[in-house]
């Protein structure tokens, strides 16, 4: 048994330090309060212990000022907790613009990660030191939660929508990756490791996976294979909208509403095209529900993102990122799911 | 303590004999005992599951039971402890016994409905037991979708229906209490003369009546989606899984106050009696209960800070959670101030009350940690949360329940319990509890996720401490079970008012006659006026 006591987990991101400082404030306030109450109780219990059965204590005055003081002072301290906590939460919700994108798909009971360069990993994630990483996450089945204690970062991974999380590792090493939302039988086996590597080492690691195709080019292949290209022609306008430069722009619908073309919008356009029909077009696009997996979808999205970007800025890591502030991490409402569900045994 | 001589008087226990007289009783005191027996059974059942869980976690690999079994164990532990023990605990046993007596009336407003509540509770409990016996359920007590609706291969519908049914028992009990408090107070018993136990039970009842229908409907929807593929929660069917969480916590946050408000009421009674002083700031304590009941409905989103709700929603819920912490803090301060210049005795119930104040304070303070958004992201769904709510529900509610049981035991059974053993077990419970749950705060902050069957080596120290504590705690709970049973036969006969307390329930015989009072009492004083007790007890 490892018998060394430890009170703070490793700090491997900038946020980790901020959370620990907040934790120290919380612990100090709590300790002072509970110590004060415990000492008072102890003191009163001893000082005013019953000395005879016939004692009849007199009523003590109950000053209003006292009641006010012990309502308002704790509340003031709690406001600090609120503001401090909220400011860290905002920081967690706002990935920096130069963050590199990595995709995460959770399924019972493994984590699949995909780098834009094409590397795919299972229950592992390799990232470079000092570079902000933005995860776009979804689930193939139930709700999971991506948790790296050393980064103090956690966010639920839901089926049918994209959520995001980000962190900037500040320490090289191997760190735990846990699933924190109970997800069925092997929940506690849904664990893995995050490897934070020196940038040069990371480049080497990337190069080592030479057999992989970048997400954009796998996406392009899928785009052709699924015959999207027959309708969505990039050369001439026709019955179908041109997807070049679509990503991140507002799109006008037949009903007059406007939507931003983010990941969730594209996902829905592919799985459930009739939900939102672009103004000026007929509702003729077929649904690809059941034909594409969550990973395929991510590749298609990445390909559509790349359309219209100048080749050099198409360096995938700096793709345009929609402001993720409105919904912390959530890139859209529920849409239908594409991947086959596990064959269900008897329902009881 | 005062002792009494034997006097054979007709009382509710000896008034009628035979199984039938119990199963068809309309006497609130007997119904309270029916509940006491049923929930004690569920408590020990849930306790057995907890024991196996703690034994499994003694070592890092999952080696004692399989993953599937482990998941069923913690699910059933949670479901049984929350829905079949804690929610009915104080209201349905002590509340049932005491509400009419504290109000100076003969029974609850609807005695038959009261008996019906118990039967409904038993039927709901049987559903859960049946589900358990034929294979169990592995969704956790939270029934999160789409795991529960589309993926789990266990008896989800049966269990959900069981919980759904017990909900009605909770609603009916709440309704009965509300009507009784409004309509049946003894002459002279104005609202501000009510014991604080009544205030908190009343506030609890309001939550039960308003909140329980929501969980009932939610669980029904889970059953319908699972059984008939209605697309409500599962995105594959066009539903929204976060909607479930909103509905679930809209009830389940207030439900945590269903579990703790009555405990606060008990503690107000204990602190006052054993320091012989009026509860400091009576009105503040009374209104704090009402404030908690109302504000408790506005904070459910603090369970969903990383679930995908908007940043702004999270901020509002965080702020409101701090608001609800204020009335809880007010209560703690007022109890402490009650001790000032009192005449404090260390009888067993008071030891439990001290224990409650200490542990509830720690539970409440760590609640304010969790309401701090940036902190919660890290610790949500870890053992930190597990420790937080056990500090409140076991450290708080369970301590108050045991304290209350000891305090009113002379009234309930007509017998005294053995004081020495009782003090010893109070101490064992307190120490065992802290040893079990304090290490969980630390391992939670270190990142140990909850509901894990196996875990990395570095967490083992804390798990070993926790398991050791759990064994101590188990002993602490077994001792009272034994001496309470022992005392039924061998305990010294209890006087009518052994603690010289002020409540109306102490002005009748122990155990009380079937109709509670020979003559309907008339109330001329505020609650907790110790100058009048002396006259009453001596006279
Ligand atoms: C003093 C005010 C309180 C505050 C500010 C507070 C705050 C919180 C927060 C923010 C959480 C969510 C933690 C998470 O899942 O990340 C939580 C969880 C919980 N709290 Fe409290 N709490 C308070 C009092 C209570 C009381 C009085 C009870 C019970 C009687 C209670 C029982 C629970 C339970 C059962 C959970 C976890 C449920 C689960 O996820 O299974 N809390 N509390
Ligand atoms: Cu999981
Ligand atoms: Cu809550």
mmCIF file of C-alpha atoms in Angstrom, chain A residues 16-282:
data_model
loop_
_atom_site.group_PDB
_atom_site.id
_atom_site.type_symbol
_atom_site.label_atom_id
_atom_site.label_comp_id
_atom_site.label_asym_id
_atom_site.label_seq_id
_atom_site.Cartn_x
_atom_site.Cartn_y
_atom_site.Cartn_z
ATOM 1 C CA UNK A 16 -5.005 23.984 -11.388
ATOM 2 C CA UNK A 17 -3.184 26.618 -9.435
ATOM 3 C CA UNK A 18 -6.142 28.975 -9.488
ATOM 4 C CA UNK A 19 -8.455 26.246 -8.206
ATOM 5 C CA UNK A 20 -6.034 25.362 -5.422
ATOM 6 C CA UNK A 21 -5.836 28.969 -4.285
ATOM 7 C CA UNK A 22 -9.607 29.114 -4.122
ATOM 8 C CA UNK A 23 -9.576 25.829 -2.208
ATOM 9 C CA UNK A 24 -7.227 27.311 0.345
ATOM 10 C CA UNK A 25 -9.514 30.287 0.869
ATOM 11 C CA UNK A 26 -12.484 27.963 1.318
ATOM 12 C CA UNK A 27 -10.616 25.765 3.760
ATOM 13 C CA UNK A 28 -9.435 28.725 5.814
ATOM 14 C CA UNK A 29 -12.924 30.218 6.075
ATOM 15 C CA UNK A 30 -14.431 26.854 6.957
ATOM 16 C CA UNK A 31 -11.786 26.124 9.545
ATOM 17 C CA UNK A 32 -12.198 29.465 11.267
ATOM 18 C CA UNK A 33 -15.954 29.082 11.367
ATOM 19 C CA UNK A 34 -16.076 25.548 12.579
ATOM 20 C CA UNK A 35 -13.303 26.125 15.092
ATOM 21 C CA UNK A 36 -15.172 29.127 16.483
ATOM 22 C CA UNK A 37 -18.392 27.170 16.805
ATOM 23 C CA UNK A 38 -16.761 24.085 18.290
ATOM 24 C CA UNK A 39 -14.799 26.109 20.836
ATOM 25 C CA UNK A 40 -17.870 28.054 21.872
ATOM 26 C CA UNK A 41 -19.932 24.906 22.273
ATOM 27 C CA UNK A 42 -17.200 23.284 24.292
ATOM 28 C CA UNK A 43 -16.724 26.372 26.428
ATOM 29 C CA UNK A 44 -20.438 26.785 27.128
ATOM 30 C CA UNK A 45 -20.902 23.078 27.749
ATOM 31 C CA UNK A 46 -18.238 23.120 30.421
ATOM 32 C CA UNK A 47 -18.885 26.519 31.916
ATOM 33 C CA UNK A 48 -22.644 26.164 32.130
ATOM 34 C CA UNK A 49 -22.811 22.476 32.926
ATOM 35 C CA UNK A 50 -25.692 21.541 35.166
ATOM 36 C CA UNK A 51 -24.614 21.548 38.775
ATOM 37 C CA UNK A 52 -27.948 20.828 40.400
ATOM 38 C CA UNK A 53 -31.272 19.385 39.319
ATOM 39 C CA UNK A 54 -33.005 22.541 40.455
ATOM 40 C CA UNK A 55 -31.130 25.031 38.349
ATOM 41 C CA UNK A 56 -33.398 27.403 36.519
ATOM 42 C CA UNK A 57 -31.405 29.531 34.124
ATOM 43 C CA UNK A 58 -32.721 32.967 33.307
ATOM 44 C CA UNK A 59 -33.567 34.031 29.822
ATOM 45 C CA UNK A 60 -30.760 35.915 28.108
ATOM 46 C CA UNK A 61 -31.348 38.968 25.947
ATOM 47 C CA UNK A 62 -31.559 38.290 22.224
ATOM 48 C CA UNK A 63 -30.156 41.361 20.510
ATOM 49 C CA UNK A 64 -31.294 41.841 16.943
ATOM 50 C CA UNK A 65 -27.836 43.143 16.081
ATOM 51 C CA UNK A 66 -26.385 39.737 16.857
ATOM 52 C CA UNK A 67 -28.806 37.957 14.526
ATOM 53 C CA UNK A 68 -28.008 40.459 11.810
ATOM 54 C CA UNK A 69 -24.275 40.113 12.322
ATOM 55 C CA UNK A 70 -24.261 36.363 12.016
ATOM 56 C CA UNK A 71 -26.409 36.479 8.925
ATOM 57 C CA UNK A 72 -24.559 39.206 7.091
ATOM 58 C CA UNK A 73 -20.924 38.419 7.869
ATOM 59 C CA UNK A 74 -21.051 34.818 6.627
ATOM 60 C CA UNK A 75 -22.990 35.972 3.596
ATOM 61 C CA UNK A 76 -20.261 38.484 2.815
ATOM 62 C CA UNK A 77 -17.631 35.761 2.968
ATOM 63 C CA UNK A 78 -19.792 33.611 0.748
ATOM 64 C CA UNK A 79 -20.084 36.353 -1.840
ATOM 65 C CA UNK A 80 -16.320 36.181 -2.118
ATOM 66 C CA UNK A 81 -16.578 32.435 -2.671
ATOM 67 C CA UNK A 82 -19.152 33.063 -5.359
ATOM 68 C CA UNK A 83 -17.226 35.717 -7.259
ATOM 69 C CA UNK A 84 -13.937 33.864 -7.036
ATOM 70 C CA UNK A 85 -15.475 30.577 -8.113
ATOM 71 C CA UNK A 86 -17.389 32.190 -10.943
ATOM 72 C CA UNK A 87 -14.315 33.933 -12.314
ATOM 73 C CA UNK A 88 -12.417 30.642 -12.497
ATOM 74 C CA UNK A 89 -15.427 29.033 -14.128
ATOM 75 C CA UNK A 90 -15.443 31.744 -16.789
ATOM 76 C CA UNK A 91 -11.806 31.147 -17.416
ATOM 77 C CA UNK A 92 -12.581 27.454 -17.855
ATOM 78 C CA UNK A 93 -15.373 28.256 -20.287
ATOM 79 C CA UNK A 94 -13.281 30.427 -22.573
ATOM 80 C CA UNK A 95 -10.654 28.587 -24.589
ATOM 81 C CA UNK A 96 -7.944 30.887 -25.965
ATOM 82 C CA UNK A 97 -8.102 31.511 -29.703
ATOM 83 C CA UNK A 98 -4.865 29.757 -30.465
ATOM 84 C CA UNK A 99 -5.921 26.529 -28.757
ATOM 85 C CA UNK A 100 -5.306 23.365 -30.743
ATOM 86 C CA UNK A 101 -8.338 21.225 -31.395
ATOM 87 C CA UNK A 102 -8.635 17.613 -30.399
ATOM 88 C CA UNK A 103 -11.713 15.479 -30.689
ATOM 89 C CA UNK A 104 -12.889 13.094 -28.001
ATOM 90 C CA UNK A 105 -15.529 10.425 -28.374
ATOM 91 C CA UNK A 106 -16.648 8.559 -25.268
ATOM 92 C CA UNK A 107 -18.339 5.216 -25.450
ATOM 93 C CA UNK A 108 -19.015 2.414 -23.009
ATOM 94 C CA UNK A 109 -16.232 2.005 -21.772
ATOM 95 C CA UNK A 110 -13.396 3.741 -23.539
ATOM 96 C CA UNK A 111 -12.122 7.103 -24.584
ATOM 97 C CA UNK A 112 -11.280 7.619 -28.258
ATOM 98 C CA UNK A 113 -9.279 10.680 -29.138
ATOM 99 C CA UNK A 114 -8.460 12.049 -32.592
ATOM 100 C CA UNK A 115 -5.821 14.606 -33.461
ATOM 101 C CA UNK A 116 -6.330 16.851 -36.460
ATOM 102 C CA UNK A 117 -3.227 15.329 -37.964
ATOM 103 C CA UNK A 118 -5.058 12.047 -37.929
ATOM 104 C CA UNK A 119 -3.557 10.224 -34.976
ATOM 105 C CA UNK A 120 -6.139 8.251 -33.114
ATOM 106 C CA UNK A 121 -5.693 6.965 -29.618
ATOM 107 C CA UNK A 122 -7.667 4.844 -27.220
ATOM 108 C CA UNK A 123 -7.674 5.732 -23.520
ATOM 109 C CA UNK A 124 -4.656 7.924 -24.151
ATOM 110 C CA UNK A 125 -4.106 11.490 -25.095
ATOM 111 C CA UNK A 126 -0.741 12.943 -26.066
ATOM 112 C CA UNK A 127 -0.406 16.698 -25.973
ATOM 113 C CA UNK A 128 2.436 19.183 -26.084
ATOM 114 C CA UNK A 129 3.554 21.163 -23.055
ATOM 115 C CA UNK A 130 2.593 24.817 -22.880
ATOM 116 C CA UNK A 131 0.045 24.761 -25.668
ATOM 117 C CA UNK A 132 -3.660 25.315 -24.943
ATOM 118 C CA UNK A 133 -5.762 22.346 -25.994
ATOM 119 C CA UNK A 134 -9.436 22.551 -26.754
ATOM 120 C CA UNK A 135 -11.413 19.326 -26.669
ATOM 121 C CA UNK A 136 -14.602 18.893 -28.634
ATOM 122 C CA UNK A 137 -16.362 15.933 -27.102
ATOM 123 C CA UNK A 138 -19.327 13.738 -27.739
ATOM 124 C CA UNK A 139 -20.592 10.344 -26.704
ATOM 125 C CA UNK A 140 -21.808 7.385 -28.693
ATOM 126 C CA UNK A 141 -24.100 6.109 -25.971
ATOM 127 C CA UNK A 142 -24.627 7.352 -22.412
ATOM 128 C CA UNK A 143 -23.291 10.355 -20.536
ATOM 129 C CA UNK A 144 -19.632 10.220 -19.571
ATOM 130 C CA UNK A 145 -17.425 12.873 -18.036
ATOM 131 C CA UNK A 146 -13.881 13.741 -19.046
ATOM 132 C CA UNK A 147 -11.849 14.347 -15.912
ATOM 133 C CA UNK A 148 -8.169 15.060 -15.492
ATOM 134 C CA UNK A 149 -7.522 15.818 -11.814
ATOM 135 C CA UNK A 150 -4.064 17.263 -12.460
ATOM 136 C CA UNK A 151 -5.658 19.904 -14.682
ATOM 137 C CA UNK A 152 -8.653 20.404 -12.327
ATOM 138 C CA UNK A 153 -10.764 20.108 -15.434
ATOM 139 C CA UNK A 154 -13.890 18.079 -15.918
ATOM 140 C CA UNK A 155 -16.791 18.235 -18.294
ATOM 141 C CA UNK A 156 -19.644 15.928 -19.135
ATOM 142 C CA UNK A 157 -19.610 14.194 -22.506
ATOM 143 C CA UNK A 158 -23.133 13.812 -23.826
ATOM 144 C CA UNK A 159 -24.685 11.830 -26.618
ATOM 145 C CA UNK A 160 -26.213 13.956 -29.339
ATOM 146 C CA UNK A 161 -24.282 17.129 -28.722
ATOM 147 C CA UNK A 162 -20.801 18.574 -28.556
ATOM 148 C CA UNK A 163 -19.324 19.852 -25.346
ATOM 149 C CA UNK A 164 -15.931 21.443 -24.951
ATOM 150 C CA UNK A 165 -13.233 21.605 -22.354
ATOM 151 C CA UNK A 166 -9.806 23.168 -22.491
ATOM 152 C CA UNK A 167 -6.569 23.283 -20.566
ATOM 153 C CA UNK A 168 -3.026 24.472 -20.947
ATOM 154 C CA UNK A 169 -0.592 21.938 -19.526
ATOM 155 C CA UNK A 170 2.285 23.442 -17.574
ATOM 156 C CA UNK A 171 4.070 20.291 -16.552
ATOM 157 C CA UNK A 172 5.312 17.324 -18.546
ATOM 158 C CA UNK A 173 4.385 13.870 -17.389
ATOM 159 C CA UNK A 174 1.723 11.231 -17.297
ATOM 160 C CA UNK A 175 -1.596 12.080 -15.644
ATOM 161 C CA UNK A 176 -4.793 10.236 -14.853
ATOM 162 C CA UNK A 177 -7.742 10.506 -17.161
ATOM 163 C CA UNK A 178 -10.979 9.353 -15.505
ATOM 164 C CA UNK A 179 -14.569 8.988 -16.521
ATOM 165 C CA UNK A 180 -16.358 10.831 -13.754
ATOM 166 C CA UNK A 181 -19.984 10.248 -14.684
ATOM 167 C CA UNK A 182 -21.319 6.841 -13.829
ATOM 168 C CA UNK A 183 -21.850 5.111 -17.175
ATOM 169 C CA UNK A 184 -22.633 1.479 -16.466
ATOM 170 C CA UNK A 185 -20.842 -1.764 -15.720
ATOM 171 C CA UNK A 186 -17.212 -0.891 -16.426
ATOM 172 C CA UNK A 187 -17.372 2.765 -15.456
ATOM 173 C CA UNK A 188 -14.308 2.386 -13.260
ATOM 174 C CA UNK A 189 -12.452 0.804 -16.175
ATOM 175 C CA UNK A 190 -13.017 3.835 -18.366
ATOM 176 C CA UNK A 191 -9.737 5.364 -17.352
ATOM 177 C CA UNK A 192 -6.623 6.291 -19.217
ATOM 178 C CA UNK A 193 -3.659 8.625 -19.291
ATOM 179 C CA UNK A 194 -2.833 12.044 -20.560
ATOM 180 C CA UNK A 195 0.794 12.397 -21.644
ATOM 181 C CA UNK A 196 2.120 15.915 -21.619
ATOM 182 C CA UNK A 197 5.267 16.018 -23.751
ATOM 183 C CA UNK A 198 7.975 18.553 -24.551
ATOM 184 C CA UNK A 199 6.965 20.190 -27.862
ATOM 185 C CA UNK A 200 9.854 18.615 -29.792
ATOM 186 C CA UNK A 201 9.081 15.223 -28.403
ATOM 187 C CA UNK A 202 5.442 15.751 -29.300
ATOM 188 C CA UNK A 203 6.411 16.554 -32.911
ATOM 189 C CA UNK A 204 8.345 13.332 -33.013
ATOM 190 C CA UNK A 205 5.402 11.457 -31.602
ATOM 191 C CA UNK A 206 3.153 12.978 -34.256
ATOM 192 C CA UNK A 207 5.592 12.093 -36.994
ATOM 193 C CA UNK A 208 5.720 8.550 -35.674
ATOM 194 C CA UNK A 209 2.133 8.101 -36.679
ATOM 195 C CA UNK A 210 2.935 8.658 -40.343
ATOM 196 C CA UNK A 211 0.413 6.081 -41.456
ATOM 197 C CA UNK A 212 -2.416 8.373 -40.381
ATOM 198 C CA UNK A 213 -4.258 10.637 -42.702
ATOM 199 C CA UNK A 214 -5.213 14.076 -41.456
ATOM 200 C CA UNK A 215 -8.799 14.528 -40.384
ATOM 201 C CA UNK A 216 -9.386 16.943 -43.237
ATOM 202 C CA UNK A 217 -8.366 14.450 -45.844
ATOM 203 C CA UNK A 218 -10.271 11.562 -44.297
ATOM 204 C CA UNK A 219 -13.199 13.942 -44.193
ATOM 205 C CA UNK A 220 -12.751 14.773 -47.833
ATOM 206 C CA UNK A 221 -12.722 11.090 -48.734
ATOM 207 C CA UNK A 222 -15.900 10.535 -46.813
ATOM 208 C CA UNK A 223 -17.436 13.553 -48.494
ATOM 209 C CA UNK A 224 -16.819 11.931 -51.826
ATOM 210 C CA UNK A 225 -17.611 8.397 -50.746
ATOM 211 C CA UNK A 226 -20.979 9.428 -49.317
ATOM 212 C CA UNK A 227 -21.685 11.400 -52.485
ATOM 213 C CA UNK A 228 -22.093 14.667 -50.674
ATOM 214 C CA UNK A 229 -19.951 16.111 -53.409
ATOM 215 C CA UNK A 230 -22.540 15.290 -56.063
ATOM 216 C CA UNK A 231 -24.886 17.822 -54.615
ATOM 217 C CA UNK A 232 -22.598 20.195 -52.772
ATOM 218 C CA UNK A 233 -20.412 21.260 -55.655
ATOM 219 C CA UNK A 234 -17.711 23.733 -54.901
ATOM 220 C CA UNK A 235 -17.383 24.896 -58.482
ATOM 221 C CA UNK A 236 -20.842 26.020 -59.457
ATOM 222 C CA UNK A 237 -23.937 27.059 -57.544
ATOM 223 C CA UNK A 238 -26.983 24.841 -57.989
ATOM 224 C CA UNK A 239 -29.745 23.262 -56.048
ATOM 225 C CA UNK A 240 -27.524 22.864 -53.039
ATOM 226 C CA UNK A 241 -25.726 25.416 -50.881
ATOM 227 C CA UNK A 242 -22.046 25.910 -51.400
ATOM 228 C CA UNK A 243 -20.216 24.791 -48.275
ATOM 229 C CA UNK A 244 -17.104 26.844 -48.906
ATOM 230 C CA UNK A 245 -16.549 29.342 -46.122
ATOM 231 C CA UNK A 246 -19.661 28.139 -44.343
ATOM 232 C CA UNK A 247 -18.123 27.368 -40.967
ATOM 233 C CA UNK A 248 -18.634 29.959 -38.288
ATOM 234 C CA UNK A 249 -20.941 32.105 -40.439
ATOM 235 C CA UNK A 250 -24.574 32.854 -39.717
ATOM 236 C CA UNK A 251 -27.024 30.998 -41.965
ATOM 237 C CA UNK A 252 -30.547 32.144 -42.788
ATOM 238 C CA UNK A 253 -33.259 29.456 -42.617
ATOM 239 C CA UNK A 254 -36.464 29.072 -44.582
ATOM 240 C CA UNK A 255 -38.381 30.042 -41.472
ATOM 241 C CA UNK A 256 -36.435 33.293 -41.202
ATOM 242 C CA UNK A 257 -34.302 32.309 -38.200
ATOM 243 C CA UNK A 258 -30.554 32.667 -38.166
ATOM 244 C CA UNK A 259 -28.139 30.044 -36.935
ATOM 245 C CA UNK A 260 -24.394 30.037 -36.662
ATOM 246 C CA UNK A 261 -22.829 27.209 -38.606
ATOM 247 C CA UNK A 262 -20.927 25.571 -35.764
ATOM 248 C CA UNK A 263 -20.124 21.924 -35.171
ATOM 249 C CA UNK A 264 -23.544 21.124 -33.760
ATOM 250 C CA UNK A 265 -25.252 22.788 -36.718
ATOM 251 C CA UNK A 266 -23.279 20.790 -39.254
ATOM 252 C CA UNK A 267 -23.847 17.606 -37.324
ATOM 253 C CA UNK A 268 -27.557 18.228 -37.368
ATOM 254 C CA UNK A 269 -27.505 19.180 -41.056
ATOM 255 C CA UNK A 270 -26.072 15.771 -41.830
ATOM 256 C CA UNK A 271 -28.152 13.637 -39.497
ATOM 257 C CA UNK A 272 -31.416 15.482 -39.598
ATOM 258 C CA UNK A 273 -31.385 17.838 -42.590
ATOM 259 C CA UNK A 274 -35.061 18.661 -42.481
ATOM 260 C CA UNK A 275 -34.782 20.138 -38.976
ATOM 261 C CA UNK A 276 -33.232 23.317 -40.368
ATOM 262 C CA UNK A 277 -33.611 24.052 -44.074
ATOM 263 C CA UNK A 278 -31.470 26.772 -45.559
ATOM 264 C CA UNK A 279 -33.444 29.621 -47.080
ATOM 265 C CA UNK A 280 -33.715 29.363 -50.857
ATOM 266 C CA UNK A 281 -33.227 25.610 -51.003
ATOM 267 C CA UNK A 282 -35.519 22.605 -51.132
#
